[in-house]
CSV table of C-alpha atoms in Angstrom, one decimal:
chain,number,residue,atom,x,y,z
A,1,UNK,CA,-19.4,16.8,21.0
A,2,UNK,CA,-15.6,16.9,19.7
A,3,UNK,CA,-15.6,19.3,16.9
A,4,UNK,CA,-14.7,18.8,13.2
A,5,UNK,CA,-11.3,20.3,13.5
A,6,UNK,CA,-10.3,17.3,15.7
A,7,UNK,CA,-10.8,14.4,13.2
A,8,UNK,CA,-8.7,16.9,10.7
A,9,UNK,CA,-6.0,16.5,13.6
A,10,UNK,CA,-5.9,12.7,12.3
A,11,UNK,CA,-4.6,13.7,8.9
A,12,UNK,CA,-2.1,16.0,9.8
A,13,UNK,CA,-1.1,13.3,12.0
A,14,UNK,CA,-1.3,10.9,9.0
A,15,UNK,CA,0.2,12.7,6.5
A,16,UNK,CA,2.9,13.8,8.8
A,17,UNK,CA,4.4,10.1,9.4
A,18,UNK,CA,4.4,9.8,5.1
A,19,UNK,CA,6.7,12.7,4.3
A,20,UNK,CA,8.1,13.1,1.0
A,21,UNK,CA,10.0,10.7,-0.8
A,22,UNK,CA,13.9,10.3,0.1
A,23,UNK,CA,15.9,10.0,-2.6
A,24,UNK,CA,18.2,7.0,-2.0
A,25,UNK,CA,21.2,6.1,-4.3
A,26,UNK,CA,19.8,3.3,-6.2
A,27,UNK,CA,22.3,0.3,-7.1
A,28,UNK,CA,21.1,0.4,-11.1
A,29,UNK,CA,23.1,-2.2,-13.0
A,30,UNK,CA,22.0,0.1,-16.3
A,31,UNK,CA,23.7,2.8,-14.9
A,32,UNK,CA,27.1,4.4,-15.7
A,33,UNK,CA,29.6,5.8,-12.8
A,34,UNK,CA,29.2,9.4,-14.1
A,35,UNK,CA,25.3,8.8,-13.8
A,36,UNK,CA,25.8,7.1,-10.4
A,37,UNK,CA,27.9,10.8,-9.6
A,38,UNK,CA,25.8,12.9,-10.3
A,39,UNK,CA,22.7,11.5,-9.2
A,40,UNK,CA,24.6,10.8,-5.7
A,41,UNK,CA,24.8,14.9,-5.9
A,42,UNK,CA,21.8,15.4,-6.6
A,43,UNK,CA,20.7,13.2,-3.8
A,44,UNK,CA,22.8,14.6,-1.0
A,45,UNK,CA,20.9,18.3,-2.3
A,46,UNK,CA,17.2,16.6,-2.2
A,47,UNK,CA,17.8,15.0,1.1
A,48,UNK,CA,18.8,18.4,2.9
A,49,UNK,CA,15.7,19.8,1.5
A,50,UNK,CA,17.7,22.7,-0.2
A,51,UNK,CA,15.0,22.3,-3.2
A,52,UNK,CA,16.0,24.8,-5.6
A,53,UNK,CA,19.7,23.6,-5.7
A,54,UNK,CA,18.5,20.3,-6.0
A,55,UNK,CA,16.0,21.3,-9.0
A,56,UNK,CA,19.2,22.2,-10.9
A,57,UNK,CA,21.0,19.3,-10.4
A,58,UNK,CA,18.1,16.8,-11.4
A,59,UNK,CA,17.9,18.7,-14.6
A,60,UNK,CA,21.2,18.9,-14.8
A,61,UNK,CA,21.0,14.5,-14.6
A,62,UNK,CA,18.1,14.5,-17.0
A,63,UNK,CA,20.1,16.8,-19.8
A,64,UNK,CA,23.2,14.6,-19.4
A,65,UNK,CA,22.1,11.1,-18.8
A,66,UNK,CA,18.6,11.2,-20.2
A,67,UNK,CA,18.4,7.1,-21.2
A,68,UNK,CA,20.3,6.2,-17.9
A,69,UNK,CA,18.7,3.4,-15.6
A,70,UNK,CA,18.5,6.0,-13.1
A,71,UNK,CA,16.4,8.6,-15.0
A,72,UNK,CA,13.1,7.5,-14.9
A,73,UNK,CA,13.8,8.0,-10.7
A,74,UNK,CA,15.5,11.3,-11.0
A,75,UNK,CA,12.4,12.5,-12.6
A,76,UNK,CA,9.9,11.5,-9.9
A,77,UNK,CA,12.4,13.6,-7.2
A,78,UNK,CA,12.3,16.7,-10.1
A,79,UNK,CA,8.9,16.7,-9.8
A,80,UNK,CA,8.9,16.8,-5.5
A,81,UNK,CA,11.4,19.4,-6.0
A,82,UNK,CA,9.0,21.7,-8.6
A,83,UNK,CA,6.2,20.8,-5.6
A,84,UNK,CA,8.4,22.1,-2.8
A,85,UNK,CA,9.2,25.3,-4.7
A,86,UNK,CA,5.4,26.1,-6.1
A,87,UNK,CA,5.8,24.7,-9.8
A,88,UNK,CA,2.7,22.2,-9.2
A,89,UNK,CA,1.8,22.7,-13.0
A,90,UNK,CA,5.4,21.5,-14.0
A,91,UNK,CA,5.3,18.6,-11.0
A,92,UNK,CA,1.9,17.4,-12.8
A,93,UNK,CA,3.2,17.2,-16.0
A,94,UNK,CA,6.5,15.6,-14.8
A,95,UNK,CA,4.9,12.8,-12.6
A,96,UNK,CA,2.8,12.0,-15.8
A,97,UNK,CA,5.6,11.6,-18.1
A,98,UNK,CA,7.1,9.2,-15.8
A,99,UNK,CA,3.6,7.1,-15.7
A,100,UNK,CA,3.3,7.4,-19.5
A,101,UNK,CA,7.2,5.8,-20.2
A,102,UNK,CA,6.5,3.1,-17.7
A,103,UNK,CA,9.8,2.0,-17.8
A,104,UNK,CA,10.9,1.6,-14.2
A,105,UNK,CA,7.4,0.0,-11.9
A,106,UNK,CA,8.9,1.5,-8.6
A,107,UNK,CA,9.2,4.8,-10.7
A,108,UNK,CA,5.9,4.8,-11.7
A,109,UNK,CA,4.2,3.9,-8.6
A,110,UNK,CA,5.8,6.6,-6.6
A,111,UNK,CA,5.5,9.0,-9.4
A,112,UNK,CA,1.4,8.0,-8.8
A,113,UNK,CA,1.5,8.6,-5.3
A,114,UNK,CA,3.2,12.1,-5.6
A,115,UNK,CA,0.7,12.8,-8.3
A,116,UNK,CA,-2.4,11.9,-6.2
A,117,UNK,CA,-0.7,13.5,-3.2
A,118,UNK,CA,-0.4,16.5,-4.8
A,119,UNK,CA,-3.7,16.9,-5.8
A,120,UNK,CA,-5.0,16.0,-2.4
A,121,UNK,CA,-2.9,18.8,-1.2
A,122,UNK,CA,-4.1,20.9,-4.0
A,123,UNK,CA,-7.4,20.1,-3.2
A,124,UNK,CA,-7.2,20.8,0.3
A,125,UNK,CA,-5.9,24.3,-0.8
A,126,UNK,CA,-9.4,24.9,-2.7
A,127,UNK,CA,-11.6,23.1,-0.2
A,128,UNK,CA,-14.2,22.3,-3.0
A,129,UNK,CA,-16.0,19.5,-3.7
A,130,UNK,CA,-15.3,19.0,-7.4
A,131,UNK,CA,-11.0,19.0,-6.3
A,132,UNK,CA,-11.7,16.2,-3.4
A,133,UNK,CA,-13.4,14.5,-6.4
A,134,UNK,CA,-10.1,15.0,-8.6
A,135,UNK,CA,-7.8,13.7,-5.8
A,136,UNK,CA,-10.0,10.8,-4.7
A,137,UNK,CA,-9.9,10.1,-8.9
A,138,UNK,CA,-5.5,10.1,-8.5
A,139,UNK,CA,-5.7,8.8,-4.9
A,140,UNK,CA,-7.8,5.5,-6.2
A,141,UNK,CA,-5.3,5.2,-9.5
A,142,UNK,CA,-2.5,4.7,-6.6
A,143,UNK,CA,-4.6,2.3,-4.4
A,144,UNK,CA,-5.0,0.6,-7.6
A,145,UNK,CA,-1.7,0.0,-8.8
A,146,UNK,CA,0.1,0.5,-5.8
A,147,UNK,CA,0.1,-3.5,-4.3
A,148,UNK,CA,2.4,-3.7,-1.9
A,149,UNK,CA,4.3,-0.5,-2.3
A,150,UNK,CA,4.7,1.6,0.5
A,151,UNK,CA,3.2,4.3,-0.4
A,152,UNK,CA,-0.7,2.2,-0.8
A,153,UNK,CA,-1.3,2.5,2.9
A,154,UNK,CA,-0.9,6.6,2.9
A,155,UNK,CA,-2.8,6.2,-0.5
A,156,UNK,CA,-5.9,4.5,1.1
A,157,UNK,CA,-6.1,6.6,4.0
A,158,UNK,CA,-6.0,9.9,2.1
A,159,UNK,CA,-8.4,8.4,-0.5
A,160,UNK,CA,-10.7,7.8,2.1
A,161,UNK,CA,-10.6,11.7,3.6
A,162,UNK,CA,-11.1,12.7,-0.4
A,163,UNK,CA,-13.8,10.6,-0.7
A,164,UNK,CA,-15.7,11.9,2.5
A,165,UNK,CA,-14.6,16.0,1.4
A,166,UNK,CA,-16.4,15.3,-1.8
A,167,UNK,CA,-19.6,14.3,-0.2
A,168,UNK,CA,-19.2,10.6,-1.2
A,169,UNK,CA,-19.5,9.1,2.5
A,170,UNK,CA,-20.2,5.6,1.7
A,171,UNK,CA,-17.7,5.1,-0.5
A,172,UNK,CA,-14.9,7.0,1.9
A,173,UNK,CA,-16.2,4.1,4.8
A,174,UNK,CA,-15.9,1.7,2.4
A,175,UNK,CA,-12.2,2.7,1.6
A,176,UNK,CA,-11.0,3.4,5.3
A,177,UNK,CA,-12.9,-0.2,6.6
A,178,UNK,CA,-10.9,-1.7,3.6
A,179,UNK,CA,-7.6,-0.1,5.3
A,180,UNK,CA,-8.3,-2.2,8.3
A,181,UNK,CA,-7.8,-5.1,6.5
A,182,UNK,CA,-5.3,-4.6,3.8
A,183,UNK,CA,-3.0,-2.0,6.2
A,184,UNK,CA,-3.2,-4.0,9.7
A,185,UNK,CA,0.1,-3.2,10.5
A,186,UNK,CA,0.5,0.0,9.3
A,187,UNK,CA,1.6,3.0,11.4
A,188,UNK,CA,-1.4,4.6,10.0
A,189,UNK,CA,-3.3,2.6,11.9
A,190,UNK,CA,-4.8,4.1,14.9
A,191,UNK,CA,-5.9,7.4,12.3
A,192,UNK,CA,-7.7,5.2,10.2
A,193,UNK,CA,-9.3,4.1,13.2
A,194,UNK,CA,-10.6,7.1,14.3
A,195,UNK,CA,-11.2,8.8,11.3
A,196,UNK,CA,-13.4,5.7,10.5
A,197,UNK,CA,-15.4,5.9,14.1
A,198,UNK,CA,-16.3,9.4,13.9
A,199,UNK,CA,-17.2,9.2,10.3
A,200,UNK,CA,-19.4,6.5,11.0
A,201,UNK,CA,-20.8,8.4,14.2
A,202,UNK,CA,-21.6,11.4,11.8
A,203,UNK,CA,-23.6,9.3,8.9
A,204,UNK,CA,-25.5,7.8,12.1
A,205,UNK,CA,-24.1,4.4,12.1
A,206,UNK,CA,-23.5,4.5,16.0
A,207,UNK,CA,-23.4,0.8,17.1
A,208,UNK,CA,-20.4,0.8,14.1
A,209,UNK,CA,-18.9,3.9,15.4
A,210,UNK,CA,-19.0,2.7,18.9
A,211,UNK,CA,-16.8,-0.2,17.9
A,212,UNK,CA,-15.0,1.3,16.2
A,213,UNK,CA,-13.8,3.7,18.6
A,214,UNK,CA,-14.1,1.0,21.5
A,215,UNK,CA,-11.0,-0.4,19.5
A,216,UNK,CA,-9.4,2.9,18.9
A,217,UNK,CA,-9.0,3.0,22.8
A,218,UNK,CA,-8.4,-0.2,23.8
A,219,UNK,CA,-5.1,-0.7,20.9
A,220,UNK,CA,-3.9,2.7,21.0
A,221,UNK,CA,-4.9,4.5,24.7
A,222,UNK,CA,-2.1,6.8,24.4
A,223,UNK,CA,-2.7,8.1,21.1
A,224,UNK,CA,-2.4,12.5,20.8
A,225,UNK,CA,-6.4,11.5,19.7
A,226,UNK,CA,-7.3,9.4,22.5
A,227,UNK,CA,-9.1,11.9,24.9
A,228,UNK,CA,-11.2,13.3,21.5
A,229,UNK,CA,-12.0,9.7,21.2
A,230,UNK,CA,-13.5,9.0,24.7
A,231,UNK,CA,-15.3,12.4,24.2
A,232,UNK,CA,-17.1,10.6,20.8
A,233,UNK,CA,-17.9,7.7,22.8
A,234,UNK,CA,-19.1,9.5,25.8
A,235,UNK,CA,-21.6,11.4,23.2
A,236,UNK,CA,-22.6,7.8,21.5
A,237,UNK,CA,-23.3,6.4,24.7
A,238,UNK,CA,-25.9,9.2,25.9
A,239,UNK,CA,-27.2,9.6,22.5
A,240,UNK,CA,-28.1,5.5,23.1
A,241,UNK,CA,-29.6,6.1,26.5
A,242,UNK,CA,-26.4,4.4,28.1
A,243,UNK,CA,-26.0,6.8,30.8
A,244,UNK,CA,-23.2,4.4,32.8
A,245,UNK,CA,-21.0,4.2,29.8
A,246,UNK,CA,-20.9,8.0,29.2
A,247,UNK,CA,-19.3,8.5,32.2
């Protein structure tokens, strides 16, 4: 049977194809040119990933142009910078001010996914029940309030992994089977898929994981996961006395 570590392959998959947030240079009609300056600065720091630099300069934005249109978005990036460079105390409290002003929605809705993100990540770090509990609490706040941001499909997915880490496996299928309708056509996709299957082949739901996986194969055959897939089946198949189809 393929091993645990192989369905934790679909996540780092997953969570590689939602990398952090680029900061773009918004068009903000509240905004001033010297605002627009810096934050363009600021930007070109945050998109080469030189963090610490770019820590300065959103502070630097904040203490200068605190009540500019622009603000409540140059303190979501802060708070990815103070995560890139180990301040996850300071990125908490940062992504929650942002929430608590609630005066820009896209703001706040990526300032929830970074938030629940974070924790996830945090989580992972512990590997203990009661943190997958924490991040599935974040990661369903995001799902939530999300809509049609796109951060709700990477939000879903994750939330189902912290749901099934915590031990709460039938509400973790619930949460990936609603992926498969609310995220069709997300690149996320064929994880979900197979995340799903061999969840469902582990609670003992094997007709549902045998569907599940059937379709993992048939829409996405050249998937890095497909091979681990055809193993699951293979193991389904003689675990149902269908000795032809585990061949």
């Amino acid at each position: 049977m393929p091993t645990e570590f192989m369905r934790r392959r679909a996540l780092a998959i997953a969570l590689f194809v939602a990398p952090l947030a680029t900061a773009l240079v918004a068009a903000e009609p509240s905004s001033t040119a010297a605002a627009r300056s810096a934050y363009a600065a600021a930007v070109a720091l945050h998109n080469r990933e030189v963090w610490d630099l770019a820590t300065d300069e959103w502070r630097s934005f904040l203490e200068t142009h605190p009540r500019d249109g622009l603000a409540p978005k140059a303190r979501v990036y802060l708070g990815i910078c103070q995560m890139k460079t180990g301040g996850w105390p300071a990125a908490v409290e940062t992504f929650r001010d942002v929430i608590k002003a609630g005066t820009d929605p896209e703001a706040v809705a990526l300032a929830r996914w970074e938030l629940a993100r974070g924790t996830f990540a945090a989580a992972q770090a512990e590997a203990r029940p009661e943190a997958f509990r924490a991040a599935a609490d974040r990661l369903r706040e995001a799902v939530s309030a999300g809509g049609a941001q796109p951060q709700a499909a990477a939000a879903t997915q994750l939330l189902g992994e912290a749901l099934w880490q915590s031990g709460q496996k039938p509400e973790a299928l619930d949460a990936w089977r609603g992926f498969l309708t609310a995220h069709a056509d997300s690149p996320l996709l064929p994880n979900v898929l197979y995340a799903l299957g061999v969840a469902e082949a582990e609670v003992g739901a094997e007709a549902e994981a045998m569907r599940t996986l059937a379709r993992f194969a048939q829409e996405f055959p050249t998937h890095p996961l497909a091979a681990d897939g055809a193993l699951w089946r293979a193991d389904l198949a003689v675990r149902s006395g269908d000795l032809a189809g585990a061949e």
